Amino acid sequence: MNELFEMRSEDLDGPANRAAARFVERARGAGLIDVAYAFVPSPFGDLLVATSRRGLVRIDYPGPDPDRAIEELATELSPRVLESPGSLDPVRRELDEYFAGRRQAFDVPVDLSLVRGFTRRVLRATARIPFGELATYRDVATRAGSPAAVRAAGNALGSNPIPIVVPCHRVVRTGGGLGGYTGGLERKEFLLELEGVHHAARADPVP
Amino acid sequence: MSIPPFAAFLEEHRGPVYRFLVAAVGRDGADDCFQETFLSALRAYPRLRDASNLRSWVLTIANRKAIDHHRARARAIPVGAAVAEAGGRGAVSGPDGDPEVWWAVRALPPAQRAAVVHRYVLDLPYAEVARILGCSEEAARAAAYEGRRKLRTVLEGTR
């Protein structure tokens, strides 16, 4: 009878993990995953990248609490969220090529359903700024239909759920100042440098 | 309490579910039952309203899959014959390398089998065993007791 109790402590982590990995593949094959995510290496560290059924929905720079981002995806989109690196293969390939300097435009579809209204219009306008070019906050506010809403455009860009691919780093101040960046200004500078932008982009002087 | 991402649910419960299935259907069958359990859970997941008893919920599904597995096997090979063969040899291990106690566990009636595994292997309280089996706590206690008594008889008879 002791075997009954021995089964309590038998180490089954390995087989259980392998079974879980096979399950994720089957779930993917059966089309049961609503939101797939993976950690994708980049010059900034591992990005948390998530795709919905419609397209790329979120990219997070490395942070202290990736679980929180995953919980937000579950709350805002669907609880059927699974880590499925295979589902992110096209996105991973395009990001690799971009960071290697071999890609200027992203072809993966983008899903902006995490944002609404003016924010979504600003991000749509931002998505059309070509590689290596800059626009001002006023430009994107105008293209989003509200030329006066410059500050609101800045806020909209600050809540961009898909940085890098929706290139909010290409939006700068009218006077040539770099403006802000949720991921940190050094990342904005890195991305602009990667795109060969050597304008007078510099951090704004402290007033 | 909101429903956690399925990824977190899977990570938290894959261990207990796998352990239950190894005990209930054996190593060879555990993997298939594991896949079926979590596929069923994933299908039903968006309709869940209550996140407070997720472990009981997924173990209930696993228990159903284990019963399906035994039914399918019973059609293929009569379970009685398989157990008699394993026990009759006085074998220490069954054909799939498991200790013979598991052959005896698998030969128990479904409710006793599940009660024994949930109580003695997963160490769940009787209240939760009852919830998983959909019976009263008294009935869960009785099933675990009766299952354990039968196991002792079978195992002492073969040693």
mmCIF file of C-alpha atoms in Angstrom:
data_model
loop_
_atom_site.group_PDB
_atom_site.id
_atom_site.type_symbol
_atom_site.label_atom_id
_atom_site.label_comp_id
_atom_site.label_asym_id
_atom_site.label_seq_id
_atom_site.Cartn_x
_atom_site.Cartn_y
_atom_site.Cartn_z
ATOM 1 C CA MET A 1 0.000 0.000 0.000
ATOM 2 C CA ASN A 2 2.966 2.290 0.453
ATOM 3 C CA GLU A 3 3.148 2.766 -3.296
ATOM 4 C CA LEU A 4 -0.045 4.796 -3.018
ATOM 5 C CA PHE A 5 1.788 7.337 -0.917
ATOM 6 C CA GLU A 6 5.014 7.149 -2.907
ATOM 7 C CA MET A 7 3.100 8.421 -5.930
ATOM 8 C CA ARG A 8 2.578 11.657 -4.021
ATOM 9 C CA SER A 9 6.241 12.538 -4.164
ATOM 10 C CA GLU A 10 7.279 10.932 -7.437
ATOM 11 C CA ASP A 11 8.848 13.549 -9.687
ATOM 12 C CA LEU A 12 6.510 13.946 -12.649
ATOM 13 C CA ASP A 13 7.404 17.538 -13.605
ATOM 14 C CA GLY A 14 9.287 16.549 -16.750
ATOM 15 C CA PRO A 15 6.558 14.366 -18.266
ATOM 16 C CA ALA A 16 3.851 16.830 -17.176
ATOM 17 C CA ASN A 17 5.680 19.702 -18.897
ATOM 18 C CA ARG A 18 6.100 17.682 -22.079
ATOM 19 C CA ALA A 19 2.421 16.746 -22.025
ATOM 20 C CA ALA A 20 1.560 20.437 -21.579
ATOM 21 C CA ALA A 21 3.746 21.388 -24.567
ATOM 22 C CA ARG A 22 2.024 18.770 -26.735
ATOM 23 C CA PHE A 23 -1.333 20.066 -25.556
ATOM 24 C CA VAL A 24 -0.464 23.613 -26.696
ATOM 25 C CA GLU A 25 0.401 22.292 -30.163
ATOM 26 C CA ARG A 26 -2.907 20.414 -30.335
ATOM 27 C CA ALA A 27 -4.843 23.452 -29.115
ATOM 28 C CA ARG A 28 -3.196 25.493 -31.829
ATOM 29 C CA GLY A 29 -3.975 22.866 -34.474
ATOM 30 C CA ALA A 30 -7.606 22.792 -33.328
ATOM 31 C CA GLY A 31 -7.854 26.594 -33.585
ATOM 32 C CA LEU A 32 -8.710 26.967 -29.896
ATOM 33 C CA ILE A 33 -6.192 29.703 -29.018
ATOM 34 C CA ASP A 34 -7.645 33.230 -29.071
ATOM 35 C CA VAL A 35 -4.455 35.003 -27.956
ATOM 36 C CA ALA A 36 -0.981 33.498 -28.407
ATOM 37 C CA TYR A 37 2.121 35.018 -26.873
ATOM 38 C CA ALA A 38 5.855 34.363 -26.857
ATOM 39 C CA PHE A 39 9.064 35.973 -25.695
ATOM 40 C CA VAL A 40 11.071 37.198 -28.680
ATOM 41 C CA PRO A 41 14.760 38.156 -28.375
ATOM 42 C CA SER A 42 15.677 41.704 -29.411
ATOM 43 C CA PRO A 43 18.524 44.183 -28.816
ATOM 44 C CA PHE A 44 16.470 45.414 -25.834
ATOM 45 C CA GLY A 45 16.088 41.955 -24.281
ATOM 46 C CA ASP A 46 13.138 39.573 -24.610
ATOM 47 C CA LEU A 47 10.028 41.304 -25.913
ATOM 48 C CA LEU A 48 6.634 39.938 -24.881
ATOM 49 C CA VAL A 49 4.808 39.626 -28.205
ATOM 50 C CA ALA A 50 1.123 38.676 -28.490
ATOM 51 C CA THR A 51 -1.154 37.996 -31.430
ATOM 52 C CA SER A 52 -4.936 37.731 -31.572
ATOM 53 C CA ARG A 53 -6.848 35.923 -34.304
ATOM 54 C CA ARG A 54 -6.764 39.188 -36.273
ATOM 55 C CA GLY A 55 -3.107 40.059 -35.939
ATOM 56 C CA LEU A 56 -0.282 41.381 -33.815
ATOM 57 C CA VAL A 57 -1.972 42.946 -30.810
ATOM 58 C CA ARG A 58 0.702 43.802 -28.255
ATOM 59 C CA ILE A 59 4.472 44.178 -27.830
ATOM 60 C CA ASP A 60 5.919 44.845 -24.384
ATOM 61 C CA TYR A 61 9.482 45.863 -23.672
ATOM 62 C CA PRO A 62 11.146 43.724 -20.989
ATOM 63 C CA GLY A 63 9.584 44.619 -17.646
ATOM 64 C CA PRO A 64 9.385 43.387 -14.089
ATOM 65 C CA ASP A 65 5.911 41.888 -14.428
ATOM 66 C CA PRO A 66 5.118 40.139 -17.726
ATOM 67 C CA ASP A 67 2.349 38.170 -15.967
ATOM 68 C CA ARG A 68 0.406 41.376 -15.574
ATOM 69 C CA ALA A 69 0.487 42.025 -19.334
ATOM 70 C CA ILE A 70 -0.737 38.468 -19.920
ATOM 71 C CA GLU A 71 -3.569 38.982 -17.418
ATOM 72 C CA GLU A 72 -4.569 42.179 -19.222
ATOM 73 C CA LEU A 73 -4.740 40.280 -22.509
ATOM 74 C CA ALA A 74 -7.015 37.714 -20.838
ATOM 75 C CA THR A 75 -9.282 40.407 -19.406
ATOM 76 C CA GLU A 76 -9.445 42.634 -22.451
ATOM 77 C CA LEU A 77 -9.502 40.051 -25.275
ATOM 78 C CA SER A 78 -10.175 36.468 -24.195
ATOM 79 C CA PRO A 79 -9.098 34.163 -21.348
ATOM 80 C CA ARG A 80 -8.020 31.598 -23.973
ATOM 81 C CA VAL A 81 -4.438 32.886 -23.804
ATOM 82 C CA LEU A 82 -1.533 30.456 -24.269
ATOM 83 C CA GLU A 83 2.214 30.721 -24.688
ATOM 84 C CA SER A 84 2.664 29.369 -28.200
ATOM 85 C CA PRO A 85 5.971 30.379 -29.810
ATOM 86 C CA GLY A 86 5.000 28.668 -33.072
ATOM 87 C CA SER A 87 2.061 31.047 -33.499
ATOM 88 C CA LEU A 88 4.471 33.989 -33.415
ATOM 89 C CA ASP A 89 6.948 32.660 -36.008
ATOM 90 C CA PRO A 90 6.097 35.241 -38.721
ATOM 91 C CA VAL A 91 6.326 38.134 -36.248
ATOM 92 C CA ARG A 92 9.608 36.822 -34.830
ATOM 93 C CA ARG A 93 11.056 36.522 -38.346
ATOM 94 C CA GLU A 94 10.074 40.080 -39.298
ATOM 95 C CA LEU A 95 11.403 41.548 -36.045
ATOM 96 C CA ASP A 96 14.704 39.679 -36.510
ATOM 97 C CA GLU A 97 15.020 41.060 -40.029
ATOM 98 C CA TYR A 98 14.158 44.581 -38.887
ATOM 99 C CA PHE A 99 16.767 44.573 -36.129
ATOM 100 C CA ALA A 100 19.323 43.086 -38.546
ATOM 101 C CA GLY A 101 18.702 45.988 -40.937
ATOM 102 C CA ARG A 102 17.185 43.745 -43.597
ATOM 103 C CA ARG A 103 13.541 44.864 -43.330
ATOM 104 C CA GLN A 104 11.977 48.316 -43.612
ATOM 105 C CA ALA A 105 8.243 47.546 -43.441
ATOM 106 C CA PHE A 106 6.300 44.967 -41.453
ATOM 107 C CA ASP A 107 3.914 42.723 -43.364
ATOM 108 C CA VAL A 108 2.203 40.973 -40.430
ATOM 109 C CA PRO A 109 -1.361 42.197 -39.868
ATOM 110 C CA VAL A 110 -1.862 44.485 -36.897
ATOM 111 C CA ASP A 111 -4.859 44.379 -34.538
ATOM 112 C CA LEU A 112 -5.554 47.693 -32.793
ATOM 113 C CA SER A 113 -8.552 46.414 -30.853
ATOM 114 C CA LEU A 114 -6.879 47.231 -27.518
ATOM 115 C CA VAL A 115 -7.335 50.950 -28.240
ATOM 116 C CA ARG A 116 -10.316 52.978 -29.448
ATOM 117 C CA GLY A 117 -11.404 56.264 -30.911
ATOM 118 C CA PHE A 118 -8.858 59.042 -31.320
ATOM 119 C CA THR A 119 -6.002 56.864 -30.037
ATOM 120 C CA ARG A 120 -6.710 54.294 -32.709
ATOM 121 C CA ARG A 121 -6.846 56.973 -35.420
ATOM 122 C CA VAL A 122 -3.523 58.434 -34.252
ATOM 123 C CA LEU A 123 -1.903 54.992 -34.286
ATOM 124 C CA ARG A 124 -3.306 54.238 -37.762
ATOM 125 C CA ALA A 125 -1.743 57.467 -38.994
ATOM 126 C CA THR A 126 1.512 56.594 -37.238
ATOM 127 C CA ALA A 127 1.581 53.160 -38.855
ATOM 128 C CA ARG A 128 1.810 54.895 -42.257
ATOM 129 C CA ILE A 129 4.997 56.869 -41.477
ATOM 130 C CA PRO A 130 7.667 55.236 -43.668
ATOM 131 C CA PHE A 131 10.885 53.696 -42.386
ATOM 132 C CA GLY A 132 13.578 56.261 -41.690
ATOM 133 C CA GLU A 133 11.225 59.260 -41.846
ATOM 134 C CA LEU A 134 9.906 61.507 -39.105
ATOM 135 C CA ALA A 135 6.565 63.135 -38.395
ATOM 136 C CA THR A 136 5.621 65.619 -35.689
ATOM 137 C CA TYR A 137 2.965 65.239 -33.017
ATOM 138 C CA ARG A 138 1.063 67.948 -34.891
ATOM 139 C CA ASP A 139 1.284 65.902 -38.137
ATOM 140 C CA VAL A 140 -0.258 62.798 -36.628
ATOM 141 C CA ALA A 141 -2.925 64.840 -34.790
ATOM 142 C CA THR A 142 -3.847 66.400 -38.126
ATOM 143 C CA ARG A 143 -3.892 63.060 -39.949
ATOM 144 C CA ALA A 144 -6.095 61.679 -37.166
ATOM 145 C CA GLY A 145 -8.575 64.490 -37.894
ATOM 146 C CA SER A 146 -7.904 66.833 -34.958
ATOM 147 C CA PRO A 147 -5.078 69.281 -35.783
ATOM 148 C CA ALA A 148 -5.391 71.028 -32.419
ATOM 149 C CA ALA A 149 -5.151 67.861 -30.347
ATOM 150 C CA VAL A 150 -1.350 67.797 -30.242
ATOM 151 C CA ARG A 151 -1.106 66.887 -26.563
ATOM 152 C CA ALA A 152 -3.804 64.204 -26.915
ATOM 153 C CA ALA A 153 -1.825 62.772 -29.838
ATOM 154 C CA GLY A 154 1.195 62.546 -27.551
ATOM 155 C CA ASN A 155 -0.878 60.658 -24.983
ATOM 156 C CA ALA A 156 -2.239 58.362 -27.687
ATOM 157 C CA LEU A 157 1.304 57.525 -28.800
ATOM 158 C CA GLY A 158 2.269 56.939 -25.182
ATOM 159 C CA SER A 159 -0.371 54.220 -24.942
ATOM 160 C CA ASN A 160 0.689 52.504 -28.171
ATOM 161 C CA PRO A 161 0.228 48.771 -27.434
ATOM 162 C CA ILE A 162 2.429 47.748 -30.393
ATOM 163 C CA PRO A 163 5.657 49.814 -30.286
ATOM 164 C CA ILE A 164 8.351 49.189 -32.932
ATOM 165 C CA VAL A 165 5.826 47.780 -35.438
ATOM 166 C CA VAL A 166 3.482 50.771 -35.074
ATOM 167 C CA PRO A 167 6.437 53.161 -35.246
ATOM 168 C CA CYS A 168 5.643 55.775 -32.615
ATOM 169 C CA HIS A 169 9.417 56.289 -32.347
ATOM 170 C CA ARG A 170 9.195 58.183 -35.676
ATOM 171 C CA VAL A 171 7.087 60.932 -34.097
ATOM 172 C CA VAL A 172 9.071 63.884 -32.711
ATOM 173 C CA ARG A 173 8.487 67.487 -31.648
ATOM 174 C CA THR A 174 7.935 70.288 -34.123
ATOM 175 C CA GLY A 175 11.125 72.060 -33.069
ATOM 176 C CA GLY A 176 13.212 68.938 -33.650
ATOM 177 C CA GLY A 177 13.215 67.733 -30.054
ATOM 178 C CA LEU A 178 12.932 64.000 -29.595
ATOM 179 C CA GLY A 179 9.757 64.161 -27.477
ATOM 180 C CA GLY A 180 8.920 61.251 -25.207
ATOM 181 C CA TYR A 181 8.873 57.476 -25.451
ATOM 182 C CA THR A 182 7.173 55.002 -23.163
ATOM 183 C CA GLY A 183 9.970 52.490 -23.644
ATOM 184 C CA GLY A 184 12.569 55.104 -22.643
ATOM 185 C CA LEU A 185 14.257 57.748 -24.792
ATOM 186 C CA GLU A 186 17.414 55.695 -25.329
ATOM 187 C CA ARG A 187 15.273 53.080 -27.091
ATOM 188 C CA LYS A 188 13.728 55.761 -29.301
ATOM 189 C CA GLU A 189 17.224 56.953 -30.205
ATOM 190 C CA PHE A 190 18.374 53.375 -30.848
ATOM 191 C CA LEU A 191 15.476 52.719 -33.237
ATOM 192 C CA LEU A 192 15.954 55.992 -35.128
ATOM 193 C CA GLU A 193 19.670 55.287 -35.449
ATOM 194 C CA LEU A 194 18.872 51.793 -36.708
ATOM 195 C CA GLU A 195 16.731 53.456 -39.394
ATOM 196 C CA GLY A 196 19.546 55.811 -40.319
ATOM 197 C CA VAL A 197 17.886 58.970 -39.029
ATOM 198 C CA HIS A 198 20.649 61.462 -38.209
ATOM 199 C CA HIS A 199 18.573 64.597 -37.906
ATOM 200 C CA ALA A 200 18.985 67.026 -35.051
ATOM 201 C CA ALA A 201 17.181 64.499 -32.892
ATOM 202 C CA ARG A 202 18.253 65.045 -29.360
ATOM 203 C CA ALA A 203 16.649 64.961 -25.963
ATOM 204 C CA ASP A 204 14.779 68.164 -25.218
ATOM 205 C CA PRO A 205 16.765 70.635 -23.168
ATOM 206 C CA VAL A 206 15.611 70.898 -19.608
ATOM 207 C CA PRO A 207 13.519 74.082 -19.420
ATOM 208 C CA MET B 1 -12.637 36.772 -9.065
ATOM 209 C CA SER B 2 -11.842 36.973 -12.763
ATOM 210 C CA ILE B 3 -10.818 33.964 -14.837
ATOM 211 C CA PRO B 4 -6.998 33.752 -15.074
ATOM 212 C CA PRO B 5 -5.265 33.462 -18.460
ATOM 213 C CA PHE B 6 -5.423 29.843 -19.612
ATOM 214 C CA ALA B 7 -1.608 29.807 -19.639
ATOM 215 C CA ALA B 8 -1.559 30.424 -15.871
ATOM 216 C CA PHE B 9 -4.337 27.871 -15.313
ATOM 217 C CA LEU B 10 -2.359 25.264 -17.274
ATOM 218 C CA GLU B 11 0.840 25.973 -15.393
ATOM 219 C CA GLU B 12 -0.847 25.718 -12.017
ATOM 220 C CA HIS B 13 -2.821 22.538 -12.639
ATOM 221 C CA ARG B 14 -0.793 20.478 -15.115
ATOM 222 C CA GLY B 15 1.103 18.797 -12.238
ATOM 223 C CA PRO B 16 -1.880 17.550 -10.190
ATOM 224 C CA VAL B 17 -3.815 16.566 -13.329
ATOM 225 C CA TYR B 18 -0.873 14.584 -14.708
ATOM 226 C CA ARG B 19 -0.269 12.896 -11.351
ATOM 227 C CA PHE B 20 -3.936 11.946 -11.057
ATOM 228 C CA LEU B 21 -3.939 10.502 -14.572
ATOM 229 C CA VAL B 22 -0.742 8.470 -14.098
ATOM 230 C CA ALA B 23 -2.333 6.936 -11.010
ATOM 231 C CA ALA B 24 -5.758 6.469 -12.582
ATOM 232 C CA VAL B 25 -4.889 5.195 -16.076
ATOM 233 C CA GLY B 26 -1.134 4.494 -16.089
ATOM 234 C CA ARG B 27 1.807 6.127 -17.806
ATOM 235 C CA ASP B 28 0.853 4.923 -21.266
ATOM 236 C CA GLY B 29 -2.614 6.404 -21.124
ATOM 237 C CA ALA B 30 -1.847 9.502 -19.061
ATOM 238 C CA ASP B 31 -0.571 11.616 -21.917
ATOM 239 C CA ASP B 32 -3.645 11.153 -24.145
ATOM 240 C CA CYS B 33 -6.021 11.740 -21.243
ATOM 241 C CA PHE B 34 -4.041 14.854 -20.300
ATOM 242 C CA GLN B 35 -4.465 16.286 -23.808
ATOM 243 C CA GLU B 36 -8.179 15.474 -23.837
ATOM 244 C CA THR B 37 -8.668 16.983 -20.380
ATOM 245 C CA PHE B 38 -7.092 20.336 -21.196
ATOM 246 C CA LEU B 39 -8.646 20.517 -24.677
ATOM 247 C CA SER B 40 -12.088 20.091 -23.078
ATOM 248 C CA ALA B 41 -11.195 22.676 -20.447
ATOM 249 C CA LEU B 42 -9.996 25.144 -23.095
ATOM 250 C CA ARG B 43 -13.221 24.720 -25.104
ATOM 251 C CA ALA B 44 -15.362 25.442 -22.050
ATOM 252 C CA TYR B 45 -13.069 28.080 -20.533
ATOM 253 C CA PRO B 46 -14.644 31.325 -21.847
ATOM 254 C CA ARG B 47 -18.027 30.236 -20.459
ATOM 255 C CA LEU B 48 -16.675 29.773 -16.921
ATOM 256 C CA ARG B 49 -18.205 32.226 -14.480
ATOM 257 C CA ASP B 50 -16.590 31.145 -11.240
ATOM 258 C CA ALA B 51 -12.813 30.994 -10.835
ATOM 259 C CA SER B 52 -12.859 29.881 -7.197
ATOM 260 C CA ASN B 53 -12.771 26.111 -7.755
ATOM 261 C CA LEU B 54 -10.638 25.655 -10.851
ATOM 262 C CA ARG B 55 -8.694 22.710 -9.445
ATOM 263 C CA SER B 56 -11.883 20.765 -8.677
ATOM 264 C CA TRP B 57 -13.241 21.718 -12.075
ATOM 265 C CA VAL B 58 -10.266 20.431 -14.060
ATOM 266 C CA LEU B 59 -9.949 17.280 -11.912
ATOM 267 C CA THR B 60 -13.628 16.562 -12.594
ATOM 268 C CA ILE B 61 -12.859 16.689 -16.313
ATOM 269 C CA ALA B 62 -9.744 14.534 -15.850
ATOM 270 C CA ASN B 63 -11.809 12.012 -13.917
ATOM 271 C CA ARG B 64 -14.313 11.789 -16.801
ATOM 272 C CA LYS B 65 -11.483 11.283 -19.290
ATOM 273 C CA ALA B 66 -10.020 8.528 -17.097
ATOM 274 C CA ILE B 67 -13.412 6.790 -17.028
ATOM 275 C CA ASP B 68 -13.687 7.089 -20.834
ATOM 276 C CA HIS B 69 -10.193 5.632 -21.136
ATOM 277 C CA HIS B 70 -11.125 2.622 -18.958
ATOM 278 C CA ARG B 71 -14.335 2.066 -20.918
ATOM 279 C CA ALA B 72 -12.429 2.058 -24.195
ATOM 280 C CA ARG B 73 -9.876 -0.359 -22.777
ATOM 281 C CA ALA B 74 -12.557 -2.602 -21.339
ATOM 282 C CA ARG B 75 -13.938 -2.998 -24.850
ATOM 283 C CA ALA B 76 -10.478 -3.818 -26.200
ATOM 284 C CA ILE B 77 -9.146 -6.087 -23.407
ATOM 285 C CA PRO B 78 -11.291 -7.319 -20.537
ATOM 286 C CA VAL B 79 -9.911 -5.525 -17.495
ATOM 287 C CA GLY B 80 -10.538 -8.516 -15.250
ATOM 288 C CA ALA B 81 -8.285 -10.658 -17.414
ATOM 289 C CA ALA B 82 -5.490 -8.095 -17.441
ATOM 290 C CA VAL B 83 -5.545 -7.762 -13.670
ATOM 291 C CA ALA B 84 -5.758 -11.493 -13.092
ATOM 292 C CA GLU B 85 -2.753 -11.908 -15.356
ATOM 293 C CA ALA B 86 -0.715 -9.213 -13.619
ATOM 294 C CA GLY B 87 -1.767 -10.368 -10.140
ATOM 295 C CA GLY B 88 -1.573 -14.049 -10.918
ATOM 296 C CA ARG B 89 2.094 -13.790 -11.774
ATOM 297 C CA GLY B 90 2.714 -12.122 -8.454
ATOM 298 C CA ALA B 91 4.452 -9.540 -10.567
ATOM 299 C CA VAL B 92 6.082 -6.570 -8.886
ATOM 300 C CA SER B 93 5.452 -4.501 -11.983
ATOM 301 C CA GLY B 94 2.668 -4.480 -14.494
ATOM 302 C CA PRO B 95 3.385 -4.685 -18.226
ATOM 303 C CA ASP B 96 3.922 -0.914 -18.478
ATOM 304 C CA GLY B 97 6.464 -0.893 -15.679
ATOM 305 C CA ASP B 98 4.102 0.405 -12.991
ATOM 306 C CA PRO B 99 4.032 -1.196 -9.555
ATOM 307 C CA GLU B 100 1.203 -3.713 -9.291
ATOM 308 C CA VAL B 101 -0.703 -1.540 -6.852
ATOM 309 C CA TRP B 102 -1.653 0.590 -9.844
ATOM 310 C CA TRP B 103 -3.087 -2.361 -11.651
ATOM 311 C CA ALA B 104 -5.206 -3.009 -8.618
ATOM 312 C CA VAL B 105 -6.195 0.671 -8.370
ATOM 313 C CA ARG B 106 -7.255 0.702 -12.001
ATOM 314 C CA ALA B 107 -9.377 -2.395 -11.465
ATOM 315 C CA LEU B 108 -11.475 -0.633 -8.794
ATOM 316 C CA PRO B 109 -14.953 0.673 -9.685
ATOM 317 C CA PRO B 110 -14.659 4.257 -11.047
ATOM 318 C CA ALA B 111 -15.880 6.113 -7.955
ATOM 319 C CA GLN B 112 -13.621 4.143 -5.605
ATOM 320 C CA ARG B 113 -10.667 4.490 -7.950
ATOM 321 C CA ALA B 114 -11.095 8.244 -8.202
ATOM 322 C CA ALA B 115 -11.694 8.638 -4.475
ATOM 323 C CA VAL B 116 -8.571 6.621 -3.600
ATOM 324 C CA VAL B 117 -6.352 8.576 -6.000
ATOM 325 C CA HIS B 118 -7.691 11.997 -5.078
ATOM 326 C CA ARG B 119 -7.501 11.333 -1.364
ATOM 327 C CA TYR B 120 -4.297 9.306 -1.031
ATOM 328 C CA VAL B 121 -2.204 10.459 -3.995
ATOM 329 C CA LEU B 122 -3.257 14.096 -4.482
ATOM 330 C CA ASP B 123 -3.931 14.494 -0.752
ATOM 331 C CA LEU B 124 -7.146 16.447 -1.343
ATOM 332 C CA PRO B 125 -9.613 17.022 1.513
ATOM 333 C CA TYR B 126 -12.811 14.935 1.374
ATOM 334 C CA ALA B 127 -14.887 18.061 0.696
ATOM 335 C CA GLU B 128 -12.995 18.547 -2.564
ATOM 336 C CA VAL B 129 -13.078 14.842 -3.467
ATOM 337 C CA ALA B 130 -16.853 15.040 -3.031
ATOM 338 C CA ARG B 131 -17.074 18.094 -5.272
ATOM 339 C CA ILE B 132 -15.036 16.370 -8.006
ATOM 340 C CA LEU B 133 -17.096 13.185 -7.836
ATOM 341 C CA GLY B 134 -20.382 15.055 -7.512
ATOM 342 C CA CYS B 135 -21.393 13.217 -4.337
ATOM 343 C CA SER B 136 -21.675 13.924 -0.613
ATOM 344 C CA GLU B 137 -18.621 14.119 1.599
ATOM 345 C CA GLU B 138 -19.848 10.991 3.398
ATOM 346 C CA ALA B 139 -20.077 9.099 0.121
ATOM 347 C CA ALA B 140 -16.572 10.243 -0.858
ATOM 348 C CA ARG B 141 -15.235 9.048 2.491
ATOM 349 C CA ALA B 142 -16.980 5.700 2.085
ATOM 350 C CA ALA B 143 -15.701 5.238 -1.474
ATOM 351 C CA ALA B 144 -12.090 5.950 -0.445
ATOM 352 C CA TYR B 145 -12.399 3.621 2.535
ATOM 353 C CA GLU B 146 -13.963 0.806 0.558
ATOM 354 C CA GLY B 147 -11.448 1.235 -2.277
ATOM 355 C CA ARG B 148 -8.540 1.078 0.105
ATOM 356 C CA ARG B 149 -9.942 -2.002 1.840
ATOM 357 C CA LYS B 150 -10.262 -3.795 -1.509
ATOM 358 C CA LEU B 151 -6.731 -2.842 -2.488
ATOM 359 C CA ARG B 152 -5.362 -4.301 0.712
ATOM 360 C CA THR B 153 -7.228 -7.565 0.121
ATOM 361 C CA VAL B 154 -6.029 -7.829 -3.473
ATOM 362 C CA LEU B 155 -2.431 -6.984 -2.681
ATOM 363 C CA GLU B 156 -2.208 -9.280 0.347
ATOM 364 C CA GLY B 157 -3.654 -12.077 -1.744
ATOM 365 C CA THR B 158 -0.818 -11.812 -4.268
ATOM 366 C CA ARG B 159 2.134 -11.498 -1.931
#
